[in-house]
Amino acid sequence: MRERLSWRDTIWIGFMLFALFFGAGNLVFPPMLGQAAGTNVWLANLGFLITGVGLPLICVMAIGYSGKPDLMSLASRVHPIFGVVYTTVLYLTIGPLFAMPRTGSVAFEITFKPFLSEASEPILLFIVTVLFFAVSCLCSLNPSRIIDIVGKMLTPALLLFLLLLAIAVIAQPLGPLQRPQSNYAEQAFYNGFQEGYLTMDALAAFVFGIIVIDAIKARGAGSNKRILFACLKATLLSATILGLIYSVLSYIGASSTAALGVQENGAAILTKVSDAYFGTYGSIVLGGIVLLACLTTSIGLTTSCSTYLHRLIPAVSYRTYAVGLSVFSAALANFGLSELISISVPVLTILYPLAIVLAVLTFLHPLYRGKRPVYIGSLLLTFLFSLIHVIGQADLPTYGVHEYLKTHLPLYKQGLGWTIPAAVGALLGLMLTWTGIGSRAQD
């Protein structure tokens, strides 16, 4: 068996990884970022790329480096209960709580909303989301090669349309960049960093990582070193493509504000920019592509989440989970895209730091021989400080703790106050192992 992957295999896996991360739902975030950042668009875009592109690919590498078969096994290094709870919360987040409803909302906002009156929006949003998730559910109950084929056709079609839009925007911008809005004037990078959380790709990476590693193994890479090297090359290719696309979308948002005004969300920006350059026909083409792309994403999420939950609680059938998740997602989708995004921010502000720390500890695992107190100490303090930040940002009572940390803890005001506690927690956990508590090494 050959150990080294050919460049053709590497490129194929890189594009596969790109297709896994490049969901139509993520199209709406960079334009909104660009609109808010204005002249600071590139600084904000850099922060967005770190968490929206770099971090997900690091999480893929972490799965490969760990040698574990799935996220639950990896997270169980902290504690078996944590492994089940964190994995379940992650699946629910990238499934029925946020990502699945978002596919329906984005499909409605880009495909139908531009052609509707404001009075008819609520009832048509209900009708569209019910039909959307009914079709998604039926397809997830009867998986077919047709979905794979359509998905492979839609990604190139969407990329081609975005390429044409990018050429038009760069060749003839709609207007000059405007002054940054609110916090983007002084904290553009940190705001962009946190906006990258909204893609949810770092969370999904712990699921997708297994698919990528299996694909690499199937093509002949046997040793862990070869697997990681092939994974690195594939992730760099995927990161380059994603980075270019997100950067162009950020610029589209930044350059359109002067001509189109401030829009409610990224979907509105894309449809109006598309209409400005290509007319109504362009908006219809974009809407059709995004509708089908969102549908294939929803089918994939329904299938993966239902499979996981059925494996976790076999007493409930896969079919029951698929129907239940679809009904629940349809209900949430009727809150609208902007509401869904705002609701998801607090949850992701807690889950993302945990994902980052888990990935870092995975790479450092051999240094402390995987001793459990290191994992527990680091992740516990990460969770606590992230939770305090979320509660404080929501103007709920923290009895002075939030205000004190804003003044005394570095990076807290920027939303990264968990970084130092994470390091301190790991160090305290390591010191605890020196007393003999939790000193047993883990694989």
mmCIF file of N, CA and C in Angstrom, residues 292-363:
data_model
loop_
_atom_site.group_PDB
_atom_site.id
_atom_site.type_symbol
_atom_site.label_atom_id
_atom_site.label_comp_id
_atom_site.label_asym_id
_atom_site.label_seq_id
_atom_site.Cartn_x
_atom_site.Cartn_y
_atom_site.Cartn_z
ATOM 1 N N LEU A 292 -31.505 25.634 -3.400
ATOM 2 C CA LEU A 292 -31.144 24.222 -3.523
ATOM 3 C C LEU A 292 -29.920 23.880 -2.676
ATOM 4 N N ALA A 293 -28.970 24.823 -2.598
ATOM 5 C CA ALA A 293 -27.775 24.583 -1.777
ATOM 6 C C ALA A 293 -28.152 24.487 -0.301
ATOM 7 N N CYS A 294 -29.045 25.379 0.155
ATOM 8 C CA CYS A 294 -29.518 25.317 1.538
ATOM 9 C C CYS A 294 -30.271 24.015 1.800
ATOM 10 N N LEU A 295 -31.014 23.558 0.811
ATOM 11 C CA LEU A 295 -31.774 22.314 0.962
ATOM 12 C C LEU A 295 -30.842 21.120 1.142
ATOM 13 N N THR A 296 -29.796 21.028 0.328
ATOM 14 C CA THR A 296 -28.857 19.909 0.466
ATOM 15 C C THR A 296 -28.125 19.973 1.805
ATOM 16 N N THR A 297 -27.809 21.198 2.266
ATOM 17 C CA THR A 297 -27.176 21.357 3.579
ATOM 18 C C THR A 297 -28.113 20.878 4.678
ATOM 19 N N SER A 298 -29.382 21.260 4.583
ATOM 20 C CA SER A 298 -30.370 20.858 5.585
ATOM 21 C C SER A 298 -30.540 19.343 5.627
ATOM 22 N N ILE A 299 -30.553 18.708 4.464
ATOM 23 C CA ILE A 299 -30.680 17.245 4.400
ATOM 24 C C ILE A 299 -29.487 16.584 5.090
ATOM 25 N N GLY A 300 -28.296 17.088 4.804
ATOM 26 C CA GLY A 300 -27.090 16.538 5.424
ATOM 27 C C GLY A 300 -27.098 16.691 6.931
ATOM 28 N N LEU A 301 -27.523 17.867 7.428
ATOM 29 C CA LEU A 301 -27.577 18.103 8.869
ATOM 30 C C LEU A 301 -28.640 17.231 9.533
ATOM 31 N N THR A 302 -29.793 17.093 8.894
ATOM 32 C CA THR A 302 -30.861 16.240 9.440
ATOM 33 C C THR A 302 -30.392 14.795 9.554
ATOM 34 N N THR A 303 -29.727 14.324 8.515
ATOM 35 C CA THR A 303 -29.244 12.940 8.494
ATOM 36 C C THR A 303 -28.200 12.698 9.575
ATOM 37 N N SER A 304 -27.197 13.590 9.667
ATOM 38 C CA SER A 304 -26.104 13.383 10.623
ATOM 39 C C SER A 304 -26.589 13.511 12.061
ATOM 40 N N CYS A 305 -27.447 14.503 12.350
ATOM 41 C CA CYS A 305 -27.945 14.684 13.716
ATOM 42 C C CYS A 305 -28.872 13.544 14.133
ATOM 43 N N SER A 306 -29.733 13.104 13.221
ATOM 44 C CA SER A 306 -30.643 11.996 13.535
ATOM 45 C C SER A 306 -29.871 10.704 13.769
ATOM 46 N N THR A 307 -28.835 10.492 12.973
ATOM 47 C CA THR A 307 -27.995 9.296 13.133
ATOM 48 C C THR A 307 -27.310 9.301 14.491
ATOM 49 N N TYR A 308 -26.751 10.473 14.884
ATOM 50 C CA TYR A 308 -26.069 10.570 16.178
ATOM 51 C C TYR A 308 -27.044 10.331 17.327
ATOM 52 N N LEU A 309 -28.197 10.998 17.295
ATOM 53 C CA LEU A 309 -29.155 10.877 18.389
ATOM 54 C C LEU A 309 -29.711 9.458 18.494
ATOM 55 N N HIS A 310 -29.918 8.802 17.350
ATOM 56 C CA HIS A 310 -30.401 7.413 17.368
ATOM 57 C C HIS A 310 -29.344 6.489 17.970
ATOM 58 N N ARG A 311 -28.072 6.779 17.672
ATOM 59 C CA ARG A 311 -26.993 5.981 18.249
ATOM 60 C C ARG A 311 -26.891 6.225 19.754
ATOM 61 N N LEU A 312 -27.189 7.455 20.183
ATOM 62 C CA LEU A 312 -27.118 7.806 21.601
ATOM 63 C C LEU A 312 -28.290 7.203 22.372
ATOM 64 N N ILE A 313 -29.500 7.294 21.804
ATOM 65 C CA ILE A 313 -30.705 6.738 22.439
ATOM 66 C C ILE A 313 -31.420 5.867 21.404
ATOM 67 N N PRO A 314 -31.030 4.607 21.277
ATOM 68 C CA PRO A 314 -31.576 3.721 20.228
ATOM 69 C C PRO A 314 -33.068 3.442 20.361
ATOM 70 N N ALA A 315 -33.641 3.676 21.555
ATOM 71 C CA ALA A 315 -35.067 3.388 21.747
ATOM 72 C C ALA A 315 -35.947 4.249 20.843
ATOM 73 N N VAL A 316 -35.441 5.409 20.459
ATOM 74 C CA VAL A 316 -36.173 6.295 19.538
ATOM 75 C C VAL A 316 -35.630 6.055 18.135
ATOM 76 N N SER A 317 -36.513 5.844 17.181
ATOM 77 C CA SER A 317 -36.091 5.497 15.822
ATOM 78 C C SER A 317 -35.468 6.684 15.095
ATOM 79 N N TYR A 318 -34.657 6.367 14.097
ATOM 80 C CA TYR A 318 -34.054 7.397 13.239
ATOM 81 C C TYR A 318 -35.143 8.246 12.592
ATOM 82 N N ARG A 319 -36.204 7.611 12.122
ATOM 83 C CA ARG A 319 -37.301 8.319 11.444
ATOM 84 C C ARG A 319 -37.955 9.343 12.375
ATOM 85 N N THR A 320 -38.170 8.946 13.625
ATOM 86 C CA THR A 320 -38.785 9.859 14.599
ATOM 87 C C THR A 320 -37.906 11.077 14.836
ATOM 88 N N TYR A 321 -36.598 10.832 14.968
ATOM 89 C CA TYR A 321 -35.671 11.954 15.152
ATOM 90 C C TYR A 321 -35.705 12.888 13.948
ATOM 91 N N ALA A 322 -35.674 12.329 12.742
ATOM 92 C CA ALA A 322 -35.643 13.146 11.525
ATOM 93 C C ALA A 322 -36.886 14.026 11.422
ATOM 94 N N VAL A 323 -38.043 13.446 11.703
ATOM 95 C CA VAL A 323 -39.294 14.216 11.641
ATOM 96 C C VAL A 323 -39.316 15.284 12.732
ATOM 97 N N GLY A 324 -38.941 14.889 13.948
ATOM 98 C CA GLY A 324 -38.952 15.832 15.070
ATOM 99 C C GLY A 324 -38.009 17.006 14.858
ATOM 100 N N LEU A 325 -36.795 16.718 14.390
ATOM 101 C CA LEU A 325 -35.821 17.783 14.139
ATOM 102 C C LEU A 325 -36.313 18.725 13.046
ATOM 103 N N SER A 326 -36.950 18.179 12.029
ATOM 104 C CA SER A 326 -37.447 18.998 10.916
ATOM 105 C C SER A 326 -38.573 19.923 11.367
ATOM 106 N N VAL A 327 -39.506 19.392 12.158
ATOM 107 C CA VAL A 327 -40.616 20.209 12.668
ATOM 108 C C VAL A 327 -40.086 21.322 13.567
ATOM 109 N N PHE A 328 -39.156 20.966 14.443
ATOM 110 C CA PHE A 328 -38.573 21.940 15.367
ATOM 111 C C PHE A 328 -37.824 23.033 14.602
ATOM 112 N N SER A 329 -37.059 22.644 13.588
ATOM 113 C CA SER A 329 -36.293 23.604 12.788
ATOM 114 C C SER A 329 -37.213 24.544 12.021
ATOM 115 N N ALA A 330 -38.310 24.004 11.488
ATOM 116 C CA ALA A 330 -39.276 24.837 10.763
ATOM 117 C C ALA A 330 -39.878 25.894 11.687
ATOM 118 N N ALA A 331 -40.158 25.497 12.924
ATOM 119 C CA ALA A 331 -40.722 26.451 13.891
ATOM 120 C C ALA A 331 -39.727 27.568 14.193
ATOM 121 N N LEU A 332 -38.465 27.202 14.444
ATOM 122 C CA LEU A 332 -37.452 28.217 14.754
ATOM 123 C C LEU A 332 -37.165 29.120 13.562
ATOM 124 N N ALA A 333 -37.209 28.572 12.361
ATOM 125 C CA ALA A 333 -36.918 29.363 11.159
ATOM 126 C C ALA A 333 -37.880 30.529 11.008
ATOM 127 N N ASN A 334 -39.070 30.426 11.608
ATOM 128 C CA ASN A 334 -40.066 31.492 11.484
ATOM 129 C C ASN A 334 -39.772 32.699 12.369
ATOM 130 N N PHE A 335 -38.742 32.600 13.198
ATOM 131 C CA PHE A 335 -38.296 33.783 13.926
ATOM 132 C C PHE A 335 -37.597 34.768 12.994
ATOM 133 N N GLY A 336 -37.121 34.279 11.853
ATOM 134 C CA GLY A 336 -36.419 35.137 10.901
ATOM 135 C C GLY A 336 -34.917 35.040 11.064
ATOM 136 N N LEU A 337 -34.181 35.371 10.009
ATOM 137 C CA LEU A 337 -32.728 35.218 9.989
ATOM 138 C C LEU A 337 -32.042 36.083 11.038
ATOM 139 N N SER A 338 -32.414 37.352 11.123
ATOM 140 C CA SER A 338 -31.749 38.265 12.062
ATOM 141 C C SER A 338 -31.936 37.811 13.500
ATOM 142 N N GLU A 339 -33.152 37.357 13.848
ATOM 143 C CA GLU A 339 -33.412 36.874 15.200
ATOM 144 C C GLU A 339 -32.612 35.611 15.498
ATOM 145 N N LEU A 340 -32.552 34.697 14.551
ATOM 146 C CA LEU A 340 -31.787 33.460 14.746
ATOM 147 C C LEU A 340 -30.325 33.754 15.020
ATOM 148 N N ILE A 341 -29.767 34.694 14.270
ATOM 149 C CA ILE A 341 -28.356 35.048 14.447
ATOM 150 C C ILE A 341 -28.131 35.644 15.829
ATOM 151 N N SER A 342 -29.002 36.560 16.249
ATOM 152 C CA SER A 342 -28.825 37.209 17.550
ATOM 153 C C SER A 342 -28.980 36.213 18.701
ATOM 154 N N ILE A 343 -29.890 35.249 18.551
ATOM 155 C CA ILE A 343 -30.088 34.234 19.594
ATOM 156 C C ILE A 343 -28.880 33.307 19.693
ATOM 157 N N SER A 344 -28.243 33.018 18.564
ATOM 158 C CA SER A 344 -27.133 32.062 18.559
ATOM 159 C C SER A 344 -25.851 32.623 19.158
ATOM 160 N N VAL A 345 -25.712 33.955 19.175
ATOM 161 C CA VAL A 345 -24.451 34.566 19.619
ATOM 162 C C VAL A 345 -24.050 34.138 21.031
ATOM 163 N N PRO A 346 -24.927 34.230 22.058
ATOM 164 C CA PRO A 346 -24.505 33.835 23.410
ATOM 165 C C PRO A 346 -24.061 32.376 23.500
ATOM 166 N N VAL A 347 -24.788 31.486 22.828
ATOM 167 C CA VAL A 347 -24.440 30.057 22.875
ATOM 168 C C VAL A 347 -23.077 29.817 22.242
ATOM 169 N N LEU A 348 -22.843 30.422 21.088
ATOM 170 C CA LEU A 348 -21.577 30.225 20.381
ATOM 171 C C LEU A 348 -20.418 30.880 21.118
ATOM 172 N N THR A 349 -20.695 31.949 21.863
ATOM 173 C CA THR A 349 -19.655 32.620 22.640
ATOM 174 C C THR A 349 -19.150 31.719 23.757
ATOM 175 N N ILE A 350 -19.945 30.738 24.151
ATOM 176 C CA ILE A 350 -19.513 29.753 25.152
ATOM 177 C C ILE A 350 -18.911 28.519 24.484
ATOM 178 N N LEU A 351 -19.549 28.020 23.440
ATOM 179 C CA LEU A 351 -19.098 26.776 22.804
ATOM 180 C C LEU A 351 -17.781 26.935 22.054
ATOM 181 N N TYR A 352 -17.585 28.082 21.402
ATOM 182 C CA TYR A 352 -16.380 28.255 20.593
ATOM 183 C C TYR A 352 -15.095 28.251 21.423
ATOM 184 N N PRO A 353 -15.018 29.005 22.534
ATOM 185 C CA PRO A 353 -13.805 28.918 23.353
ATOM 186 C C PRO A 353 -13.508 27.496 23.827
ATOM 187 N N LEU A 354 -14.555 26.738 24.159
ATOM 188 C CA LEU A 354 -14.345 25.345 24.568
ATOM 189 C C LEU A 354 -13.755 24.528 23.426
ATOM 190 N N ALA A 355 -14.230 24.770 22.200
ATOM 191 C CA ALA A 355 -13.696 24.058 21.035
ATOM 192 C C ALA A 355 -12.235 24.424 20.790
ATOM 193 N N ILE A 356 -11.915 25.713 20.938
ATOM 194 C CA ILE A 356 -10.535 26.172 20.733
ATOM 195 C C ILE A 356 -9.604 25.518 21.743
ATOM 196 N N VAL A 357 -10.001 25.551 23.015
ATOM 197 C CA VAL A 357 -9.150 24.993 24.077
ATOM 198 C C VAL A 357 -9.009 23.486 23.915
ATOM 199 N N LEU A 358 -10.090 22.799 23.558
ATOM 200 C CA LEU A 358 -10.018 21.348 23.352
ATOM 201 C C LEU A 358 -9.051 21.012 22.221
ATOM 202 N N ALA A 359 -9.076 21.800 21.152
ATOM 203 C CA ALA A 359 -8.160 21.569 20.028
ATOM 204 C C ALA A 359 -6.711 21.800 20.447
ATOM 205 N N VAL A 360 -6.463 22.889 21.184
ATOM 206 C CA VAL A 360 -5.094 23.197 21.637
ATOM 207 C C VAL A 360 -4.577 22.107 22.567
ATOM 208 N N LEU A 361 -5.408 21.686 23.528
ATOM 209 C CA LEU A 361 -5.000 20.632 24.458
ATOM 210 C C LEU A 361 -4.747 19.312 23.736
ATOM 211 N N THR A 362 -5.460 19.080 22.650
ATOM 212 C CA THR A 362 -5.243 17.860 21.858
ATOM 213 C C THR A 362 -3.839 17.842 21.273
ATOM 214 N N PHE A 363 -3.399 18.990 20.755
ATOM 215 C CA PHE A 363 -2.049 19.062 20.192
ATOM 216 C C PHE A 363 -0.969 18.987 21.277
#
